[in-house]
Coordinates of C-alpha atoms and ligand atoms in Angstrom, one line a residue:
M236 CA 93.3 56.6 151.9
D237 CA 90.5 54.6 153.5
R238 CA 89.7 51.1 152.3
I239 CA 86.7 48.8 152.9
R240 CA 87.0 45.2 153.9
V241 CA 84.1 42.8 153.3
R242 CA 83.9 39.1 154.4
G243 CA 81.5 37.3 152.2
G244 CA 78.9 34.7 153.2
S245 CA 76.5 36.6 155.6
R246 CA 72.9 36.8 154.6
L247 CA 71.5 40.4 154.8
N248 CA 68.2 40.9 156.6
G249 CA 66.5 43.9 158.1
R250 CA 65.7 47.6 157.2
I251 CA 67.9 50.2 155.6
A252 CA 66.9 53.9 155.5
I253 CA 67.3 55.2 152.0
G254 CA 68.7 58.7 151.9
G255 CA 67.8 61.7 149.7
A256 CA 69.0 61.3 146.1
K257 CA 72.5 62.6 145.3
N258 CA 71.4 63.3 141.7
A259 CA 68.4 65.3 142.9
A260 CA 70.3 67.2 145.7
L261 CA 72.9 68.6 143.3
P262 CA 70.6 70.5 140.9
L263 CA 68.3 71.4 143.7
M264 CA 71.2 73.1 145.5
A265 CA 71.9 75.1 142.3
T266 CA 68.3 76.5 142.3
A267 CA 69.5 78.7 145.2
L268 CA 71.4 80.8 142.7
L269 CA 68.0 81.7 141.1
T270 CA 66.8 83.7 144.1
E271 CA 68.2 85.7 147.0
E272 CA 65.7 84.2 149.4
A273 CA 66.5 81.0 151.3
V274 CA 66.2 77.6 149.6
I275 CA 65.9 74.9 152.3
L276 CA 66.3 71.3 151.4
T277 CA 65.2 68.6 153.7
N278 CA 66.0 64.8 153.5
A279 CA 69.5 66.0 152.4
P280 CA 72.1 63.2 152.3
A281 CA 75.6 63.7 153.8
L282 CA 77.7 62.9 150.8
A283 CA 81.0 64.1 149.5
D284 CA 79.4 65.5 146.3
V285 CA 76.8 67.4 148.4
A286 CA 79.6 69.0 150.4
T287 CA 81.4 69.8 147.1
M288 CA 78.3 71.5 145.7
G289 CA 77.8 73.4 149.0
G290 CA 81.4 74.6 148.8
L291 CA 80.9 75.8 145.2
I292 CA 77.7 77.7 146.0
A293 CA 79.3 79.2 149.1
Q294 CA 82.2 80.3 146.9
H295 CA 79.7 82.1 144.7
G296 CA 78.8 84.2 147.8
L297 CA 75.7 82.4 149.3
R298 CA 75.5 81.3 152.9
V299 CA 75.4 77.5 152.9
E300 CA 74.6 75.6 156.1
H301 CA 74.4 71.8 156.0
D302 CA 73.0 70.3 159.2
T303 CA 73.9 66.7 158.6
E304 CA 72.2 65.4 161.7
G305 CA 69.0 67.2 160.9
R306 CA 69.4 66.4 157.2
R307 CA 68.8 69.9 156.2
I308 CA 70.6 72.3 153.9
I309 CA 70.0 76.0 153.9
L310 CA 71.2 78.1 151.0
D311 CA 70.7 81.8 151.3
G312 CA 71.6 85.1 149.8
A313 CA 72.9 86.6 146.5
A314 CA 75.9 85.5 144.4
N315 CA 78.7 88.0 144.1
Q316 CA 81.3 85.8 142.4
F317 CA 80.5 84.0 139.2
E318 CA 83.4 81.6 138.6
A319 CA 83.3 77.8 139.1
P320 CA 87.0 77.0 139.3
Y321 CA 88.7 73.9 137.8
D322 CA 89.5 72.5 141.2
L323 CA 85.9 72.1 142.2
V324 CA 84.5 71.1 138.7
R325 CA 87.3 68.5 138.4
K326 CA 86.0 66.8 141.6
M327 CA 82.4 66.8 140.5
R328 CA 81.1 67.2 137.0
A329 CA 77.6 68.3 138.3
S330 CA 79.3 71.6 139.1
V331 CA 78.4 72.6 135.6
L332 CA 74.8 72.9 136.8
V333 CA 75.5 76.4 138.2
L334 CA 75.9 77.7 134.6
G335 CA 72.2 78.0 133.7
P336 CA 71.1 79.6 137.0
L337 CA 74.0 82.1 137.1
L338 CA 73.4 83.1 133.5
A339 CA 69.6 83.5 134.1
R340 CA 69.9 85.4 137.3
Y341 CA 73.1 87.4 136.9
G342 CA 73.8 87.4 133.2
Q343 CA 77.3 86.0 133.6
A344 CA 79.2 82.9 134.5
R345 CA 82.7 81.5 134.1
V346 CA 82.7 77.7 134.6
S347 CA 85.6 75.3 134.1
L348 CA 84.9 72.8 131.4
P349 CA 84.3 69.5 133.2
G350 CA 86.3 67.3 130.9
G351 CA 85.9 63.6 130.7
C352 CA 85.9 61.1 133.6
A353 CA 86.4 57.3 134.1
I354 CA 83.1 56.4 132.5
G355 CA 83.4 58.5 129.3
T356 CA 84.2 61.8 127.6
R357 CA 80.9 63.4 128.7
P358 CA 80.9 66.6 126.7
V359 CA 78.5 69.6 127.7
D360 CA 77.8 70.7 124.1
L361 CA 74.0 70.3 124.6
H362 CA 74.0 72.6 127.7
L363 CA 76.0 75.2 125.8
K364 CA 74.0 75.0 122.5
G365 CA 70.7 75.4 124.5
L366 CA 71.9 78.4 126.4
E367 CA 73.1 80.0 123.1
Q368 CA 69.7 79.4 121.6
M369 CA 68.4 81.4 124.6
G370 CA 70.6 84.3 123.7
A371 CA 73.8 83.6 125.7
L372 CA 77.2 84.5 124.2
I373 CA 79.6 81.6 125.0
E374 CA 83.3 81.4 124.4
L375 CA 85.6 78.6 125.4
D376 CA 88.9 79.9 126.7
A377 CA 91.8 78.2 128.5
G378 CA 89.6 75.3 129.7
Y379 CA 86.8 77.6 130.8
I380 CA 83.3 78.3 129.6
N381 CA 82.9 82.1 129.5
A382 CA 79.2 82.9 129.2
R383 CA 77.2 86.1 129.4
V384 CA 73.9 87.6 128.4
P385 CA 74.5 90.8 126.4
A386 CA 73.0 93.7 128.4
E387 CA 71.9 95.5 125.2
A388 CA 69.6 92.7 124.0
N389 CA 66.4 91.6 125.7
G390 CA 67.1 93.7 128.8
G391 CA 70.1 91.5 129.7
R392 CA 67.9 88.4 130.1
L393 CA 67.9 85.0 128.5
K394 CA 64.9 84.6 126.2
G395 CA 62.7 81.6 125.7
A396 CA 63.4 79.2 122.8
R397 CA 62.4 75.9 121.4
I398 CA 65.2 73.5 122.2
I399 CA 65.2 70.1 120.6
F400 CA 67.7 67.8 122.2
P401 CA 69.3 65.4 119.7
Q402 CA 70.0 63.0 122.5
V403 CA 68.5 62.7 126.0
S404 CA 70.7 64.4 128.6
V405 CA 69.8 64.7 132.3
G406 CA 72.3 67.5 133.0
A407 CA 71.4 69.6 130.0
T408 CA 67.7 69.3 130.7
E409 CA 68.3 70.4 134.3
N410 CA 70.6 73.3 133.3
L411 CA 68.1 74.6 130.7
L412 CA 65.0 74.1 132.9
M413 CA 66.6 76.3 135.6
A414 CA 67.7 78.9 133.0
A415 CA 64.3 78.9 131.4
A416 CA 62.5 79.5 134.7
L417 CA 63.9 83.1 134.8
A418 CA 64.0 83.7 131.0
T419 CA 61.6 86.0 129.2
G420 CA 58.9 84.2 127.2
T421 CA 58.3 80.5 126.7
T422 CA 60.9 77.8 126.5
E423 CA 60.1 74.4 125.1
L424 CA 62.4 71.5 125.9
V425 CA 61.8 68.7 123.4
N426 CA 63.2 65.2 124.0
A427 CA 63.9 66.2 127.6
A428 CA 65.1 63.6 130.1
R429 CA 62.4 62.1 132.3
E430 CA 64.4 61.0 135.2
P431 CA 62.6 61.3 138.6
E432 CA 65.3 63.8 139.7
I433 CA 64.2 66.1 136.9
S434 CA 60.6 66.0 138.1
D435 CA 61.8 66.7 141.6
L436 CA 63.7 69.7 140.4
A437 CA 60.7 70.9 138.4
H438 CA 58.5 70.6 141.5
C439 CA 61.0 72.6 143.6
L440 CA 61.0 75.3 140.9
L441 CA 57.2 75.4 140.9
S442 CA 57.3 75.9 144.6
M443 CA 59.7 78.9 144.0
G444 CA 57.2 80.5 141.6
A445 CA 58.2 79.0 138.3
R446 CA 55.7 78.0 135.7
I447 CA 56.3 74.6 134.2
E448 CA 54.1 72.2 132.3
G449 CA 54.7 68.6 131.1
I450 CA 56.5 67.5 134.3
G451 CA 57.4 63.8 134.0
T452 CA 57.1 63.9 130.1
D453 CA 59.8 64.4 127.4
R454 CA 58.4 67.8 126.6
L455 CA 58.7 70.5 129.2
V456 CA 57.2 73.9 128.6
V457 CA 58.4 76.7 130.8
K458 CA 56.9 80.1 130.9
G459 CA 59.6 82.4 132.3
V460 CA 58.9 84.7 135.3
D461 CA 60.7 87.8 136.5
N462 CA 61.5 86.6 140.0
L463 CA 61.6 83.4 141.9
H464 CA 61.3 83.2 145.7
G465 CA 62.6 80.9 148.4
T466 CA 61.2 77.5 149.3
T467 CA 61.4 74.4 151.5
H468 CA 61.6 71.2 149.5
A469 CA 62.1 67.6 150.5
I470 CA 64.6 65.7 148.3
L471 CA 63.2 62.5 146.8
P472 CA 64.7 59.1 147.8
D473 CA 67.8 57.9 146.1
R474 CA 66.6 55.2 143.7
I475 CA 70.2 54.2 142.9
E476 CA 71.1 53.7 146.6
A477 CA 67.9 51.7 147.0
G478 CA 68.7 49.6 143.9
T479 CA 72.3 49.0 145.1
F480 CA 71.0 47.7 148.4
A481 CA 68.4 45.5 146.6
C482 CA 71.3 43.9 144.7
A483 CA 73.3 43.6 147.9
G484 CA 70.5 41.8 149.7
A485 CA 69.7 39.6 146.7
I486 CA 73.2 38.4 146.1
T487 CA 73.3 37.1 149.8
G488 CA 69.9 35.5 149.5
G489 CA 68.4 37.9 152.0
E490 CA 65.5 40.2 152.5
L491 CA 65.6 44.0 153.0
L492 CA 63.1 46.7 153.6
L493 CA 64.3 49.8 151.7
E494 CA 62.7 52.4 153.9
G495 CA 61.3 55.5 152.2
M496 CA 61.8 54.0 148.6
R497 CA 58.9 54.0 146.1
L498 CA 58.7 51.2 143.4
E499 CA 57.9 53.6 140.5
L500 CA 61.3 55.2 140.9
F501 CA 63.1 52.0 139.8
G502 CA 61.8 52.1 136.2
A503 CA 62.9 49.0 134.2
F504 CA 65.3 47.9 136.9
S505 CA 62.4 46.4 138.9
R506 CA 61.3 44.3 136.0
A507 CA 64.8 42.9 135.5
L508 CA 65.3 42.2 139.2
R509 CA 62.0 40.4 139.4
E510 CA 62.8 38.3 136.3
A511 CA 66.1 37.4 137.9
G512 CA 64.3 36.0 141.0
V513 CA 63.9 38.9 143.4
E514 CA 60.5 39.8 144.8
L515 CA 59.9 43.5 145.1
E516 CA 56.8 44.7 147.0
E517 CA 55.8 48.2 147.9
E518 CA 54.7 48.6 151.5
A519 CA 53.7 51.6 153.5
E520 CA 57.2 52.1 154.8
G521 CA 59.1 51.4 151.6
V522 CA 60.0 48.7 149.2
R523 CA 60.7 45.1 150.4
A524 CA 63.3 43.2 148.3
R525 CA 63.4 39.5 148.9
R526 CA 65.3 36.8 147.0
L527 CA 63.0 33.9 146.2
N528 CA 65.1 30.9 145.3
G529 CA 68.0 30.9 142.8
L530 CA 69.0 33.9 140.6
H531 CA 68.6 33.7 136.8
G532 CA 70.5 35.5 134.1
V533 CA 68.4 38.3 132.5
D534 CA 69.6 40.5 129.7
V535 CA 69.4 44.3 130.2
M536 CA 70.2 47.4 128.2
T537 CA 70.8 50.7 129.8
E538 CA 68.5 53.6 128.6
P539 CA 67.3 56.9 129.8
F540 CA 64.5 56.7 132.4
P541 CA 62.2 54.8 132.6
G542 CA 64.6 52.4 131.0
F543 CA 67.3 50.5 133.0
A544 CA 69.5 53.1 134.7
T545 CA 73.2 53.2 133.7
D546 CA 73.9 54.0 137.3
M547 CA 72.6 50.4 138.2
Q548 CA 74.5 48.6 135.5
A549 CA 77.7 47.7 137.5
Q550 CA 75.7 46.6 140.6
Y551 CA 73.4 44.4 138.5
M552 CA 76.4 42.9 136.7
A553 CA 77.8 41.8 140.1
L554 CA 74.5 40.1 140.8
M555 CA 74.4 38.4 137.4
A556 CA 78.0 37.1 138.0
V557 CA 76.5 34.5 140.4
A558 CA 73.2 33.9 138.6
E559 CA 72.3 30.7 136.9
G560 CA 72.8 31.0 133.1
A561 CA 74.1 33.8 131.0
S562 CA 73.0 37.5 130.7
M563 CA 73.9 40.1 128.2
I564 CA 74.4 43.6 129.6
T565 CA 74.5 46.4 127.1
E566 CA 75.6 49.9 128.1
T567 CA 74.2 52.5 125.7
I568 CA 74.7 55.8 127.7
F569 CA 78.4 55.9 128.4
E570 CA 81.2 54.6 126.2
N571 CA 83.5 53.4 129.0
R572 CA 81.4 52.1 131.8
F573 CA 82.7 48.5 132.2
M574 CA 85.6 49.4 134.5
H575 CA 84.4 46.9 137.0
V576 CA 84.7 44.0 134.6
P577 CA 88.4 43.3 135.1
E578 CA 88.0 43.6 138.8
L579 CA 85.0 41.3 139.0
T580 CA 86.9 38.9 136.8
R581 CA 89.7 38.9 139.3
M582 CA 87.1 37.7 141.8
G583 CA 86.3 34.8 139.7
A584 CA 83.4 36.2 137.6
R585 CA 83.2 35.0 133.9
I586 CA 82.5 38.1 131.9
N587 CA 83.4 38.8 128.3
A588 CA 83.1 42.5 127.4
H589 CA 83.3 43.6 123.8
G590 CA 82.3 47.2 122.8
S591 CA 79.2 48.2 124.5
S592 CA 78.1 44.7 125.5
A593 CA 79.2 42.2 128.1
I594 CA 78.2 38.6 128.4
V595 CA 78.2 37.4 132.0
R596 CA 78.2 33.6 132.5
G597 CA 77.1 33.0 136.1
V598 CA 79.5 31.0 138.4
P599 CA 78.5 29.2 141.6
R600 CA 80.8 31.3 143.7
L601 CA 83.2 34.2 143.6
S602 CA 86.4 34.5 145.7
G603 CA 87.5 37.5 147.7
A604 CA 90.4 39.6 146.4
P605 CA 92.0 43.1 146.8
V606 CA 90.3 45.2 144.2
M607 CA 89.8 48.9 143.2
A608 CA 87.7 50.8 140.9
T609 CA 87.8 54.2 139.2
D610 CA 84.2 55.3 139.7
L611 CA 81.4 55.3 142.1
R612 CA 79.1 52.5 140.9
A613 CA 82.0 50.3 139.8
S614 CA 83.3 50.5 143.4
V615 CA 80.1 49.6 144.9
S616 CA 79.6 46.6 142.6
L617 CA 82.8 45.2 144.1
I618 CA 81.3 45.5 147.6
I619 CA 78.2 43.6 146.3
A620 CA 80.4 40.9 144.8
G621 CA 82.5 40.8 148.0
L622 CA 79.3 40.1 150.1
A623 CA 78.8 36.8 148.2
A624 CA 82.5 35.9 147.7
E625 CA 84.4 33.3 149.7
G626 CA 87.0 35.0 151.9
E627 CA 87.9 38.6 152.2
T628 CA 87.6 41.4 149.6
V629 CA 89.4 44.8 150.2
V630 CA 88.1 47.6 148.1
N631 CA 90.5 50.5 147.6
R632 CA 89.9 54.1 146.7
V633 CA 86.8 54.4 149.0
Y634 CA 86.6 58.2 148.2
H635 CA 84.6 57.2 145.1
L636 CA 82.0 55.5 147.3
D637 CA 81.8 58.4 149.6
R638 CA 80.7 60.6 146.7
G639 CA 77.4 58.8 146.5
Y640 CA 76.8 56.5 149.5
E641 CA 76.4 57.7 153.0
R642 CA 78.3 55.5 155.5
I643 CA 77.7 52.4 153.3
E644 CA 79.7 50.2 155.7
R645 CA 77.5 51.1 158.6
K646 CA 74.2 50.6 156.7
L647 CA 75.4 47.2 155.5
A648 CA 76.8 46.1 158.8
A649 CA 73.5 47.0 160.5
V650 CA 71.7 44.4 158.3
G651 CA 74.3 41.6 159.0
A652 CA 77.1 42.2 156.6
E653 CA 80.7 41.6 157.8
I654 CA 82.1 44.9 156.6
E655 CA 84.4 47.6 158.0
R656 CA 86.2 50.7 157.0
L657 CA 90.0 50.5 157.3
P658 CA 91.3 54.1 157.8
G659 CA 94.1 54.8 155.4
Ligands
UD1_4 C1 74.8 64.3 138.8 C2 73.9 63.4 137.9 O1 72.7 63.6 137.9 N1 74.6 62.5 137.2 C3 73.8 61.6 136.4 C4 73.5 62.3 135.0 O2 74.8 62.6 134.5 P1 74.8 63.6 133.2 O3 73.8 64.6 133.4 O4 76.2 64.0 133.1 O5 74.5 62.6 132.0 P2 73.7 62.9 130.7 O6 72.3 62.4 130.7 O7 73.9 64.4 130.4 O8 74.6 62.1 129.6 C5 74.0 61.1 128.8 C6 74.8 61.0 127.5 O9 74.7 62.2 126.8 C7 76.0 62.7 126.5 N2 76.0 64.1 126.5 C8 75.5 64.8 127.5 C9 75.5 66.2 127.6 C10 76.0 66.9 126.5 O10 76.0 68.1 126.4 N3 76.5 66.2 125.4 C11 76.5 64.8 125.4 O11 77.0 64.2 124.4 C12 76.9 62.1 127.6 O12 78.3 62.0 127.2 C13 76.3 60.7 127.8 O13 76.8 59.8 126.9 O14 72.8 61.4 134.2 C14 73.5 60.1 133.9 C15 72.7 59.3 132.9 O15 71.5 58.9 133.6 C16 73.8 59.4 135.2 O16 74.7 58.3 134.9 C17 74.5 60.3 136.2 O17 74.6 59.7 137.4
PEP5 C1 77.9 58.9 137.2 C2 77.4 59.3 138.4 O1 77.5 60.6 138.9 P1 78.2 61.8 138.1 O2 77.3 62.2 137.0 O3 78.1 62.9 139.3 O4 79.6 61.5 137.7 C3 76.7 58.4 139.3 O5 76.0 58.9 140.2 O6 76.7 57.2 139.1

């Protein structure tokens, strides 16, 4: 298994090209199941999760071609197989996003239950309840979701419904948005997630012929259509990759131009970073992130967009570990997303986590250590810490990083980091 070695102390300076967003690419790929015509995605990132989703969609019978050099994915054809097996869903929870499109277009789907993961239990009850409200019959059997739309009712199609989410869910909003696009009648999604990746999905669906109002708000109204057609859609920039590099630059006292990024995509993260002492400026080519002087402890609480993203919490904590003063970091989205705390502590950070909050007391310096993490953002937070630590940090289990960062060691090395991949 590959590892990544970082030697701390180098200041990062230069430009980093921000790729297309993983969390937009995955639902966008699932839209190909809503039509037999080609869906072409440009600005596509070459990530392990994107390859997994491509494998899943190919397995359903579509032709999937990923030109990693040209950053283009073509998904084309009709599905002839409706099962998403455990082996794929286990690797990537976002596999559950095929459920809504398969049900809406083909009236049937059998999808493995994703189960929990390192950051929490992550149930999919809101996805299932919403689809049931739209007329799907759902049974859980031997770890699988067996879902179908009865042929005798409503001509075998899902029907529009008013779905009120008791809690904001990105995945459930996406699944139901895709399902509603091909349902009969009007679907209203109330308390919908407002993440930029959802707006990106909605815009792609619009370009396929869907009728959606309220994009960017927490109330999406979808008037179902009989057919959707193919499209070409550019995936929006990855705000989490950009935020990760902003933290990496800041912890080294450097300055980075995050090419292709737009400031509005950061939500509350930009306010926290500025208060902490990092200047963020939008320029024609992207967002410039520059550490001014010292870093200061600033409290944050994770929330649905436009609040502070849970996917930035671990990276921000690494930054706070060397800030002057204390900061309280509260995680409200996932119940177990402090897996990086013991590893950061091994590097000399002073962090006290209790329940959903962690108090971070900044220290003047961290020290390198062999570390490992059990999820994507926790892993990258250890690289960020390693960039500022004295000596060498070796991060194990790099496959977590490859899920969401494209050649992270090359991107960081190109702006001055001493970092390399050690093949395992
Ligand atoms: C591929 C992708 O886009 N992943 C993102 C997506 O995950 P994902 O779509 O899985 O996250 P959700 O927004 O659905 O989860 C938010 C909270 O709702 C709970 N919940 C969710 C669905 C459900 O049916 N029942 C339920 O209880 C979850 O356990 C969690 O506590 O949004 C998260 C929150 O911004 C991000 O951290 C993930 O990076
Ligand atoms: C939690 C994440 O992804 P996923 O929902 O795919 O596990 C993430 O991108 O940080």
